[in-house]
Tab-separated table of C-alpha atoms and ligand atoms in Angstrom:
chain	number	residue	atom	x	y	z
A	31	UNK	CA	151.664	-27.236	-6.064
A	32	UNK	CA	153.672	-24.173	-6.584
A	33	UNK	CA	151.281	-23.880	-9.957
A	34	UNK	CA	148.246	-23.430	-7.870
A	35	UNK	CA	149.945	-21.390	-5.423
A	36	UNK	CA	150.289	-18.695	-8.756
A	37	UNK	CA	146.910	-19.102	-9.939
A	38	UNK	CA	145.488	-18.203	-6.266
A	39	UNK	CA	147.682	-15.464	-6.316
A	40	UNK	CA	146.674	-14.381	-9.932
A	41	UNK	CA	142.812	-14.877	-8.690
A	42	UNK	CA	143.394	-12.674	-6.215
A	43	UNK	CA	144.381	-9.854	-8.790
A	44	UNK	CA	142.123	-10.481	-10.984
A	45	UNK	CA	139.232	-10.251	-8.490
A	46	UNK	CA	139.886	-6.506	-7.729
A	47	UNK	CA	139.697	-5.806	-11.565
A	48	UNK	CA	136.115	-7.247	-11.638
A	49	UNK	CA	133.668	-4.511	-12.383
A	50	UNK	CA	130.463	-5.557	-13.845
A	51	UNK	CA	128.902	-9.076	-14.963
A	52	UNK	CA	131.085	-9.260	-18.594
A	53	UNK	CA	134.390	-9.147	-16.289
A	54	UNK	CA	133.060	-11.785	-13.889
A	55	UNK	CA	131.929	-13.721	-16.414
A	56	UNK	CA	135.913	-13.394	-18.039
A	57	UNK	CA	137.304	-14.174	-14.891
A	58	UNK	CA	135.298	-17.053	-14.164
A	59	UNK	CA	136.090	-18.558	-17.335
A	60	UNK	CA	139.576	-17.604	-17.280
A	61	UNK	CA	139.865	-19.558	-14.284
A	62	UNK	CA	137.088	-22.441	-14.102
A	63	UNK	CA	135.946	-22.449	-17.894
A	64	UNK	CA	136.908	-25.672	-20.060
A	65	UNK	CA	140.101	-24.420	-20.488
A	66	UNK	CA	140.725	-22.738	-17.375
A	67	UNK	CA	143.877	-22.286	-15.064
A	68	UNK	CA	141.990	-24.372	-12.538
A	69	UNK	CA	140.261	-26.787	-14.788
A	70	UNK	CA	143.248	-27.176	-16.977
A	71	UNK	CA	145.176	-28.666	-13.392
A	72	UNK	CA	141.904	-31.092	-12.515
A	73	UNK	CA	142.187	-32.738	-16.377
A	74	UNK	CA	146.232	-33.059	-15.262
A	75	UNK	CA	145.783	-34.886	-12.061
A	76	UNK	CA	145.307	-38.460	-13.941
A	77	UNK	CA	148.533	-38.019	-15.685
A	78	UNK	CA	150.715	-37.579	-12.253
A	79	UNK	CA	152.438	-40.304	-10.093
A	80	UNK	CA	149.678	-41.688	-8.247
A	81	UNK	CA	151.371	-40.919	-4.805
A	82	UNK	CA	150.777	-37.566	-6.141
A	83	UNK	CA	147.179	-37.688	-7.330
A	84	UNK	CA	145.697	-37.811	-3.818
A	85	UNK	CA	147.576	-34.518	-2.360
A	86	UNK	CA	147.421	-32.362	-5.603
A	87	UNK	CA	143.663	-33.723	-6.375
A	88	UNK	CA	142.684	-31.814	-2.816
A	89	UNK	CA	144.845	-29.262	-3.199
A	90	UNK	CA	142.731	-28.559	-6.428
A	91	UNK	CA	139.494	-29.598	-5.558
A	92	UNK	CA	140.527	-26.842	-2.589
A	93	UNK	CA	141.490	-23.965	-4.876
A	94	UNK	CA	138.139	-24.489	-6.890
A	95	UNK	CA	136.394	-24.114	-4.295
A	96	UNK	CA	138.008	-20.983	-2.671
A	97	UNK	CA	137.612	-19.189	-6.578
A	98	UNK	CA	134.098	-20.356	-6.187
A	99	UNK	CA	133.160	-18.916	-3.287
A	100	UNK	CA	134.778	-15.433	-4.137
A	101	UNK	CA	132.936	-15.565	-7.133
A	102	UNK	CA	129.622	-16.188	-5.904
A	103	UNK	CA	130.410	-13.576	-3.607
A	104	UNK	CA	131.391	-11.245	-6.002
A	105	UNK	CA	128.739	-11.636	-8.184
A	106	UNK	CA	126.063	-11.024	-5.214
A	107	UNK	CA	128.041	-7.652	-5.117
A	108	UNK	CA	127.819	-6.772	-8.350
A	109	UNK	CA	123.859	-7.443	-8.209
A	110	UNK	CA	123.244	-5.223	-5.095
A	111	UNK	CA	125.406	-2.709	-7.363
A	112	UNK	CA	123.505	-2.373	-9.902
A	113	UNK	CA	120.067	-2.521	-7.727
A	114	UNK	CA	121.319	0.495	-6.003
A	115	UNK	CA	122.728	2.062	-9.159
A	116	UNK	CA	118.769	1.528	-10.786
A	117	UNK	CA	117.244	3.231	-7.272
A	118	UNK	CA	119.586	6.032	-7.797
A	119	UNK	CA	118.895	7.196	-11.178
A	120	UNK	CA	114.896	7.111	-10.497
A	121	UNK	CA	113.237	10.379	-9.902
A	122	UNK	CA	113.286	11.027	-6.087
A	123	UNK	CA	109.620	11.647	-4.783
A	124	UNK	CA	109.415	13.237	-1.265
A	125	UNK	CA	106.052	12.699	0.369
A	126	UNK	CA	106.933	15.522	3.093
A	127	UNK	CA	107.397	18.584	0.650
A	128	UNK	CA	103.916	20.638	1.114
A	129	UNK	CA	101.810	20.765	-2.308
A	130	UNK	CA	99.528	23.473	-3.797
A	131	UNK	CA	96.172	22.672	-2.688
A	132	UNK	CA	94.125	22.991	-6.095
A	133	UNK	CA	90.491	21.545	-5.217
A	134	UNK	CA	87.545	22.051	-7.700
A	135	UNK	CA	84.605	24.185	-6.859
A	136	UNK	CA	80.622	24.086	-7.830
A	137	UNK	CA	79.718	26.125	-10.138
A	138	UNK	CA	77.845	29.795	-9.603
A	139	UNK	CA	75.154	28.487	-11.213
A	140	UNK	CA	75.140	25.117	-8.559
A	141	UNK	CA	75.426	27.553	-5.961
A	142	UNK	CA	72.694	29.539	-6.542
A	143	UNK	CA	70.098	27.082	-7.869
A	144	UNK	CA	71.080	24.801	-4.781
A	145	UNK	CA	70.252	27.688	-2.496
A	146	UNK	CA	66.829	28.785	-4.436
A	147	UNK	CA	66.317	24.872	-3.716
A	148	UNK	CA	66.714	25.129	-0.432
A	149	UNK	CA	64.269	28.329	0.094
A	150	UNK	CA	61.592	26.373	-2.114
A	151	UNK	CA	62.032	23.252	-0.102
A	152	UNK	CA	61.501	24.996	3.396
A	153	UNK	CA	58.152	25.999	1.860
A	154	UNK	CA	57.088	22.743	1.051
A	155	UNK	CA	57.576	22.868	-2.750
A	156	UNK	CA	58.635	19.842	-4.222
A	157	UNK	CA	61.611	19.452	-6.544
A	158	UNK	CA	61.437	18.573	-10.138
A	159	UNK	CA	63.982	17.925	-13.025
A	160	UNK	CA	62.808	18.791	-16.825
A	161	UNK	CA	64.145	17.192	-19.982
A	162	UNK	CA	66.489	18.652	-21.933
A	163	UNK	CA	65.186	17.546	-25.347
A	164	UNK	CA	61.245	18.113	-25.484
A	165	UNK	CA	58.402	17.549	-27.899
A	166	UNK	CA	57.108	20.392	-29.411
A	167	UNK	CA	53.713	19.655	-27.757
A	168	UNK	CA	55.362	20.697	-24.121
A	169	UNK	CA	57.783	23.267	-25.365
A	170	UNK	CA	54.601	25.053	-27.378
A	171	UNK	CA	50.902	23.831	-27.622
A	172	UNK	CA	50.903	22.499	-24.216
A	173	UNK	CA	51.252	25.933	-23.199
A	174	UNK	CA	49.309	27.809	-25.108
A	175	UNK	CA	51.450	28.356	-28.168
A	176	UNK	CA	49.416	26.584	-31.005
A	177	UNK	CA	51.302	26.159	-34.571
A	178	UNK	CA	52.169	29.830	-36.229
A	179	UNK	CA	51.155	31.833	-32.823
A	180	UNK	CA	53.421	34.772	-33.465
A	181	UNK	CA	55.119	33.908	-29.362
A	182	UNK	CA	56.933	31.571	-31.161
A	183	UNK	CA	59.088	33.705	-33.043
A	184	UNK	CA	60.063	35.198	-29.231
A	185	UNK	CA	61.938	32.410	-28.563
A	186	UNK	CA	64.506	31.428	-31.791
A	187	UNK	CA	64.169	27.695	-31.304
A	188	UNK	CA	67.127	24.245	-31.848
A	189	UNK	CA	64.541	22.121	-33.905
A	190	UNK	CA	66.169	18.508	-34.142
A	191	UNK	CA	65.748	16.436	-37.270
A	192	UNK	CA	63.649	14.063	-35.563
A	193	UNK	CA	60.876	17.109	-34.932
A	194	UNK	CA	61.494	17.387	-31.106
A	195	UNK	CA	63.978	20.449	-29.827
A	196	UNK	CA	66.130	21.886	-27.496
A	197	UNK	CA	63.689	23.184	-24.360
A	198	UNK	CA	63.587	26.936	-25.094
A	199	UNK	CA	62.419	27.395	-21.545
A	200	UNK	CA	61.264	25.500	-18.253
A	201	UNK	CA	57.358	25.719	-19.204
A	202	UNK	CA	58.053	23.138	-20.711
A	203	UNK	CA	57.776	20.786	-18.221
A	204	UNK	CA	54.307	22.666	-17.071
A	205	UNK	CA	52.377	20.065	-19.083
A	206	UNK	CA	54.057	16.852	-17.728
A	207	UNK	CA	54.342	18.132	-14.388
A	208	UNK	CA	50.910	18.901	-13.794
A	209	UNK	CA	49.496	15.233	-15.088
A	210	UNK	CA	52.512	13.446	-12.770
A	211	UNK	CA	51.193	15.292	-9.710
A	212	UNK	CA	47.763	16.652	-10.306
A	213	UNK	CA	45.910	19.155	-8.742
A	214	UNK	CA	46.854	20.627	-5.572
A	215	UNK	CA	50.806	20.561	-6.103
A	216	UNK	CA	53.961	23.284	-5.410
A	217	UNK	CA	56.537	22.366	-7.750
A	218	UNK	CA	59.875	24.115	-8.740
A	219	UNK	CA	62.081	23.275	-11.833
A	220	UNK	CA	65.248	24.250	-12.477
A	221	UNK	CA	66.736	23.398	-16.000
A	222	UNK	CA	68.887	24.434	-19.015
A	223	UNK	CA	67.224	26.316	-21.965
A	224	UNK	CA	68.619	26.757	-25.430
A	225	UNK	CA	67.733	29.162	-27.775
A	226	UNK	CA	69.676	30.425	-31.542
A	227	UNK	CA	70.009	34.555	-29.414
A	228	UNK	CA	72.271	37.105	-31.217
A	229	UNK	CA	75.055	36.358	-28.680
A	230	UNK	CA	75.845	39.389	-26.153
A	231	UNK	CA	76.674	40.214	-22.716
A	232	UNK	CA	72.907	38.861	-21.402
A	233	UNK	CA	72.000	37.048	-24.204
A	234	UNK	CA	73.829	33.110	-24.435
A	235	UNK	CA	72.599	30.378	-26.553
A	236	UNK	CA	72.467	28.088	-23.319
A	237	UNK	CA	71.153	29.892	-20.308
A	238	UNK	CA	69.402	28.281	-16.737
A	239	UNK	CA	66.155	28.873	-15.568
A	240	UNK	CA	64.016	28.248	-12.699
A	241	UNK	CA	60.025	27.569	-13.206
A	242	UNK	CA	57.857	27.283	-10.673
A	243	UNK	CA	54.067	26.102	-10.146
A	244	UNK	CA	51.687	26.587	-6.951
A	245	UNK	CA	47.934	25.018	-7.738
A	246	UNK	CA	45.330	24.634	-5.302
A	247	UNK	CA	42.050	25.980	-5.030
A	248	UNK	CA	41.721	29.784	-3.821
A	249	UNK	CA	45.670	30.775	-5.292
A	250	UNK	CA	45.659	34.337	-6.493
A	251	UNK	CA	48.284	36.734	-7.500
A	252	UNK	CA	48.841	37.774	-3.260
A	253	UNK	CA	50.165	34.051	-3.212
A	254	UNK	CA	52.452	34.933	-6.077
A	255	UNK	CA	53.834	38.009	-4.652
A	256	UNK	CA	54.233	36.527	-1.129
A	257	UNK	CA	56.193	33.293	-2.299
A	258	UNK	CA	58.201	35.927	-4.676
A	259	UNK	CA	59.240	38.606	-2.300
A	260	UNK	CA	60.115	35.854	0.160
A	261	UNK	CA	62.663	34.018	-2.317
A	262	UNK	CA	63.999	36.901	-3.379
A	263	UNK	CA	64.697	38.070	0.311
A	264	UNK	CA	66.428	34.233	1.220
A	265	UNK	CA	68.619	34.503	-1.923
A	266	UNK	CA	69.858	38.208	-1.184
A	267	UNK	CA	69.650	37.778	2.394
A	268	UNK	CA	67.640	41.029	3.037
A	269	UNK	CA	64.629	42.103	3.278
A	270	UNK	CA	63.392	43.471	-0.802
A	271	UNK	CA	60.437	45.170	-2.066
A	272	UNK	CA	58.426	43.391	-5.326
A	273	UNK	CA	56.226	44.833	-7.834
A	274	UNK	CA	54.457	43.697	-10.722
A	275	UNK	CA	54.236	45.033	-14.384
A	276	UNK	CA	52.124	43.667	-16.774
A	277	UNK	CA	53.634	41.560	-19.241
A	278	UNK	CA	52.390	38.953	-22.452
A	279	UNK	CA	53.063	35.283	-21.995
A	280	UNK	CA	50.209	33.462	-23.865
A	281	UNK	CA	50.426	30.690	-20.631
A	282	UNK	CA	48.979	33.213	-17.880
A	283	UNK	CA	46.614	35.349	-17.607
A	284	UNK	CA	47.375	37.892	-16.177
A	285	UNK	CA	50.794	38.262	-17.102
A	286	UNK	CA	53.294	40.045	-15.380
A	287	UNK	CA	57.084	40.971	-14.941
A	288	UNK	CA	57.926	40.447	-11.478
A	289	UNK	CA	60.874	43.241	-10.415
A	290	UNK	CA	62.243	43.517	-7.125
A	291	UNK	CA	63.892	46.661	-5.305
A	292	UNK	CA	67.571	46.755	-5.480
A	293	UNK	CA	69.032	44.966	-3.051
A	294	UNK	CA	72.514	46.858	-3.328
A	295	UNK	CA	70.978	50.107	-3.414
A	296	UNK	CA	67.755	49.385	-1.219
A	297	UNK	CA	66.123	51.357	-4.273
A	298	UNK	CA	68.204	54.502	-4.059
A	299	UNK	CA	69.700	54.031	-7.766
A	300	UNK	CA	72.802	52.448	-8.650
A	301	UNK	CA	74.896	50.522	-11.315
A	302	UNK	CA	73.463	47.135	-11.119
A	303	UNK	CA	69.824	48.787	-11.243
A	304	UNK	CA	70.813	51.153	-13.892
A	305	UNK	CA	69.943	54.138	-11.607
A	306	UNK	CA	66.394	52.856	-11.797
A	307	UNK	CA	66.297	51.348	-7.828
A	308	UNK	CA	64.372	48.155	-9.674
A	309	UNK	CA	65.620	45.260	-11.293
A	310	UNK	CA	63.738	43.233	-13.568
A	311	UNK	CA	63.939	39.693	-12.695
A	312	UNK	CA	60.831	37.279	-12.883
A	313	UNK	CA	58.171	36.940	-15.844
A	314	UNK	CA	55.314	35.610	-13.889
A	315	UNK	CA	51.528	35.191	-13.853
A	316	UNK	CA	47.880	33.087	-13.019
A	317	UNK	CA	48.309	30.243	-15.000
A	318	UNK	CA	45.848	30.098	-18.144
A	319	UNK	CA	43.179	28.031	-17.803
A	320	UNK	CA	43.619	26.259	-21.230
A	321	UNK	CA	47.170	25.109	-19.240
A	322	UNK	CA	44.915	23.812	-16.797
A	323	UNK	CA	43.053	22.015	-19.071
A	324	UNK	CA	45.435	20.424	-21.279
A	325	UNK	CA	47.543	19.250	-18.111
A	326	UNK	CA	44.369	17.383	-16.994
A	327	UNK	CA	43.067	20.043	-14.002
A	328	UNK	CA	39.960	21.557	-14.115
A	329	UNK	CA	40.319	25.246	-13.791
A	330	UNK	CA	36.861	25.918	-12.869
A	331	UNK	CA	38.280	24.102	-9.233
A	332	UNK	CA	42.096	25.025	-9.371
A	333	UNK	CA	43.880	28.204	-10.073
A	334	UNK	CA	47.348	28.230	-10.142
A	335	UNK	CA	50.409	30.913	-10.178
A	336	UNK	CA	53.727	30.217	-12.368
A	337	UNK	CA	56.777	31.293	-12.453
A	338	UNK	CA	60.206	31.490	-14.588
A	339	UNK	CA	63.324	33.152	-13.135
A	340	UNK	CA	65.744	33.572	-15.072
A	341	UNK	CA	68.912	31.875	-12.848
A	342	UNK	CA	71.951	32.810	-15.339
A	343	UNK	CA	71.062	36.188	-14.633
A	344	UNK	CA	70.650	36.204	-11.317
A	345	UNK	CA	73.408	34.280	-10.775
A	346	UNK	CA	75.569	37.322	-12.860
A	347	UNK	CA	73.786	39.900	-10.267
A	348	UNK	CA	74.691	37.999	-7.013
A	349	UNK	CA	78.290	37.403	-8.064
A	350	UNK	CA	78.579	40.820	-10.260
A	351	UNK	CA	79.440	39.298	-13.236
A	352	UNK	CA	79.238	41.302	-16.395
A	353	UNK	CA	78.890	39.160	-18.937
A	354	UNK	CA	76.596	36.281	-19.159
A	355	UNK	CA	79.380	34.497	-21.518
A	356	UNK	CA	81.565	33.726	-18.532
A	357	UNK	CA	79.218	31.281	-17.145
A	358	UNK	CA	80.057	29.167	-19.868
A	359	UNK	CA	83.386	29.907	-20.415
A	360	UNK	CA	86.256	27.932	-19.886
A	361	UNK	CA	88.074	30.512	-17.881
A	362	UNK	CA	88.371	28.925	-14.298
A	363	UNK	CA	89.359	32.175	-12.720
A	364	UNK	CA	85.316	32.906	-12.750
A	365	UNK	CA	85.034	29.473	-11.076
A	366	UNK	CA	88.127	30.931	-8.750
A	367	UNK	CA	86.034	34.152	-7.429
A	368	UNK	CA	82.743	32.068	-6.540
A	369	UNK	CA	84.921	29.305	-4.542
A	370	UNK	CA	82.869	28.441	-1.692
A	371	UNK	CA	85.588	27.942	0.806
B	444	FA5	C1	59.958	32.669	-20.442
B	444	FA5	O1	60.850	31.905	-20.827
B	444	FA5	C2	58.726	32.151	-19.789
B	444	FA5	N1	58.640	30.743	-19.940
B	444	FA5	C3	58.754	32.571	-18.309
B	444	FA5	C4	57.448	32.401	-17.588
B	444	FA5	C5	57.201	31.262	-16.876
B	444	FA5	C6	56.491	33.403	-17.638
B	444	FA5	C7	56.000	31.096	-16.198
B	444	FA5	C8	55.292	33.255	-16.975
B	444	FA5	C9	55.080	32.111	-16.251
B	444	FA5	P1	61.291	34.803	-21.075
B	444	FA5	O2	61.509	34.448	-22.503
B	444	FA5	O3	61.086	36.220	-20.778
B	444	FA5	O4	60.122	33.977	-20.442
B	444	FA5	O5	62.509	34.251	-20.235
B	444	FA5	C10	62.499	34.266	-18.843
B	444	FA5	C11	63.835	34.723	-18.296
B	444	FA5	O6	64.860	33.896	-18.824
B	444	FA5	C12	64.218	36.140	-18.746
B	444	FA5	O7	63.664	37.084	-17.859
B	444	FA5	C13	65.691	36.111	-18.663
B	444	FA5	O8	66.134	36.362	-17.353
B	444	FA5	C14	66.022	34.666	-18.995
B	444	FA5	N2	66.460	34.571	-20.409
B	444	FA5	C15	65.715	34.530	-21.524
B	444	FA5	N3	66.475	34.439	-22.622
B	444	FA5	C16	67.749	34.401	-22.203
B	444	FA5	C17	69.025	34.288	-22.835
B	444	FA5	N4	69.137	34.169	-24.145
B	444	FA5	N5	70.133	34.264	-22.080
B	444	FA5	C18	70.013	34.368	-20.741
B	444	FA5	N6	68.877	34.463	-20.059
B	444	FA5	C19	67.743	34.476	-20.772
């Protein structure tokens, strides 16, 4: 008896020393292992005096279960330890401290196309999207650019080794256009154009556009100039002057390039107009009655205007930005000063 009285008394040491799992696992062996203190007394109990056995056999049975229970208790310690040990060392994230806000824009060139959509739209011109990749056909013949016309060397073309190319401008949706609607139709189409440029500050490789198309019988070039000189007053949100030029584009006839009166001078002179109170914006004209034709509307009934902005460069006027190359560009600071907020 006075044995188990020193191993409960040596427990109780030892269960201040335990630390971590290895040291409970030592101390639990120590003490109930095969050769523990209190094991060691249970394999002794069938060698006493039997008036003994019954008394010492409790008293045992007693002490086990006391060492037990602090161990079980000790090890549910140690657990919660080490949980709380684990929580601590992981990065601390705190919902309440205020971020950066750092939310993407559209592009200039979104911006402005969406808004030339609108003004179309309100006029009851439908909306029209143009392949990227075209035949040759569309890109050229279809609009009156046969095989070694000397207009093709205006426009430096992507050929692709299948024989189709990269759309060197929107009239090249003219053709399909005008057999998916037929004749009357108002049609605009924005799209990407590629062409192999000597790179410079208004010159890119990949540039936007914007065509448009109004058929119907009785069109003439008033029509062109009205629909013109009202776009051009939505987009700069005043009131702008338009004149016409002549100009070659073997689709019309006539031909014309469309400029309008400054609208940051009002036509005095400045910077963006180089002094000249015009700007040069729109190559334009009466469609060409082989276009007509090929597209599958007789021209002796229909006459049509057409159109084709160019909407990288307008886009650099309405936002002043002086080099063409930046609406391609990777530097998001452009994207930063056109934020719509
Ligand atoms: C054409 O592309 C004709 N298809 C436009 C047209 C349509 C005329 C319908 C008549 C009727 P042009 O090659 O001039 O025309 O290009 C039109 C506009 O696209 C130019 O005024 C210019 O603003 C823009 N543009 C042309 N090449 C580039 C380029 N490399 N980079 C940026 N913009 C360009």
């Amino acid at each position: 008896m006075k044995e188990l009285e020193q191993i409960r008394t040596m427990y109780q040491h030892k269960n201040k020393d335990i630390h971590n799992l290895d040291t409970w696992n030592e101390v639990k062996n120590l003490f109930l292992g095969k050769n523990g203190y209190v094991t060691s007394c249970m394999k002794e109990i069938k060698n006493l005096d039997p008036k003994d056995r019954k008394s010492f056999g409790e008293a045992v049975n007693q002490l086990k279960n006391e060492i037990t229970v602090l161990l079980d208790k000790k090890k549910v310690e140690l657990e919660n330890l080490e949980i709380e040990e684990k929580i601590k060392s992981m990065p601390r994230l705190d919902l309440t401290i205020p971020t950066q806000e750092e939310c993407g824009s559209l592009h200039p060139v979104t911006i402005v196309q969406q808004k030339l959509i609108d003004v179309f739209r309100s006029m009851g011109f439908a909306v029209e999207d143009g392949n990227e990749i075209e035949t040759e056909y569309n890109n050229f013949e279809a609009v009156n650019i046969p095989k070694h016309h000397p207009a093709r060397d205006m426009q430096d073309t992507f050929y692709l080794n299948n024989g189709q190319l990269l759309k060197t401008h929107t009239s090249a949706s003219q053709n399909r256009i005008m057999k998916k609607y037929g004749a009357p139709l108002k049609v605009i189409f924005p799209g990407r154009c590629f062409r192999n440029e000597e790179l410079d500050a208004s010159h890119e490789n990949t540039f936007f556009q914007m065509e448009g198309m109004m058929i119907d019988k009785d069109v003439s070039i008033s029509n062109l100039i009205y629909f013109m000189k009202t776009m051009l007053s939505e987009v700069f949100g005043k009131e702008v002057n338009v004149r016409l030029r002549p100009g070659f584009f073997p689709f019309v006839e006539p031909g014309f390039e469309l400029d309008c009166s400054c609208p940051y001078c009002g036509g005095k002179g400045c910077k963006v107009c180089k002094q000249s109170g015009w700007i040069e914006l729109c190559p334009c004209g009466m469609i060409h009655p082989n276009v007509l034709t090929m597209g599958g509307i007789n021209p002796e009934e229909y006459q049509g205007f057409a159109f084709g902005l160019g909407l990288s460069r307008l886009v650099m006027m309405t936002y002043g930005i002086d080099d063409i190359r930046h609406l391609n560009g990777k530097d998001l600071k452009v994207l930063e000063q056109t934020k719509v907020k």
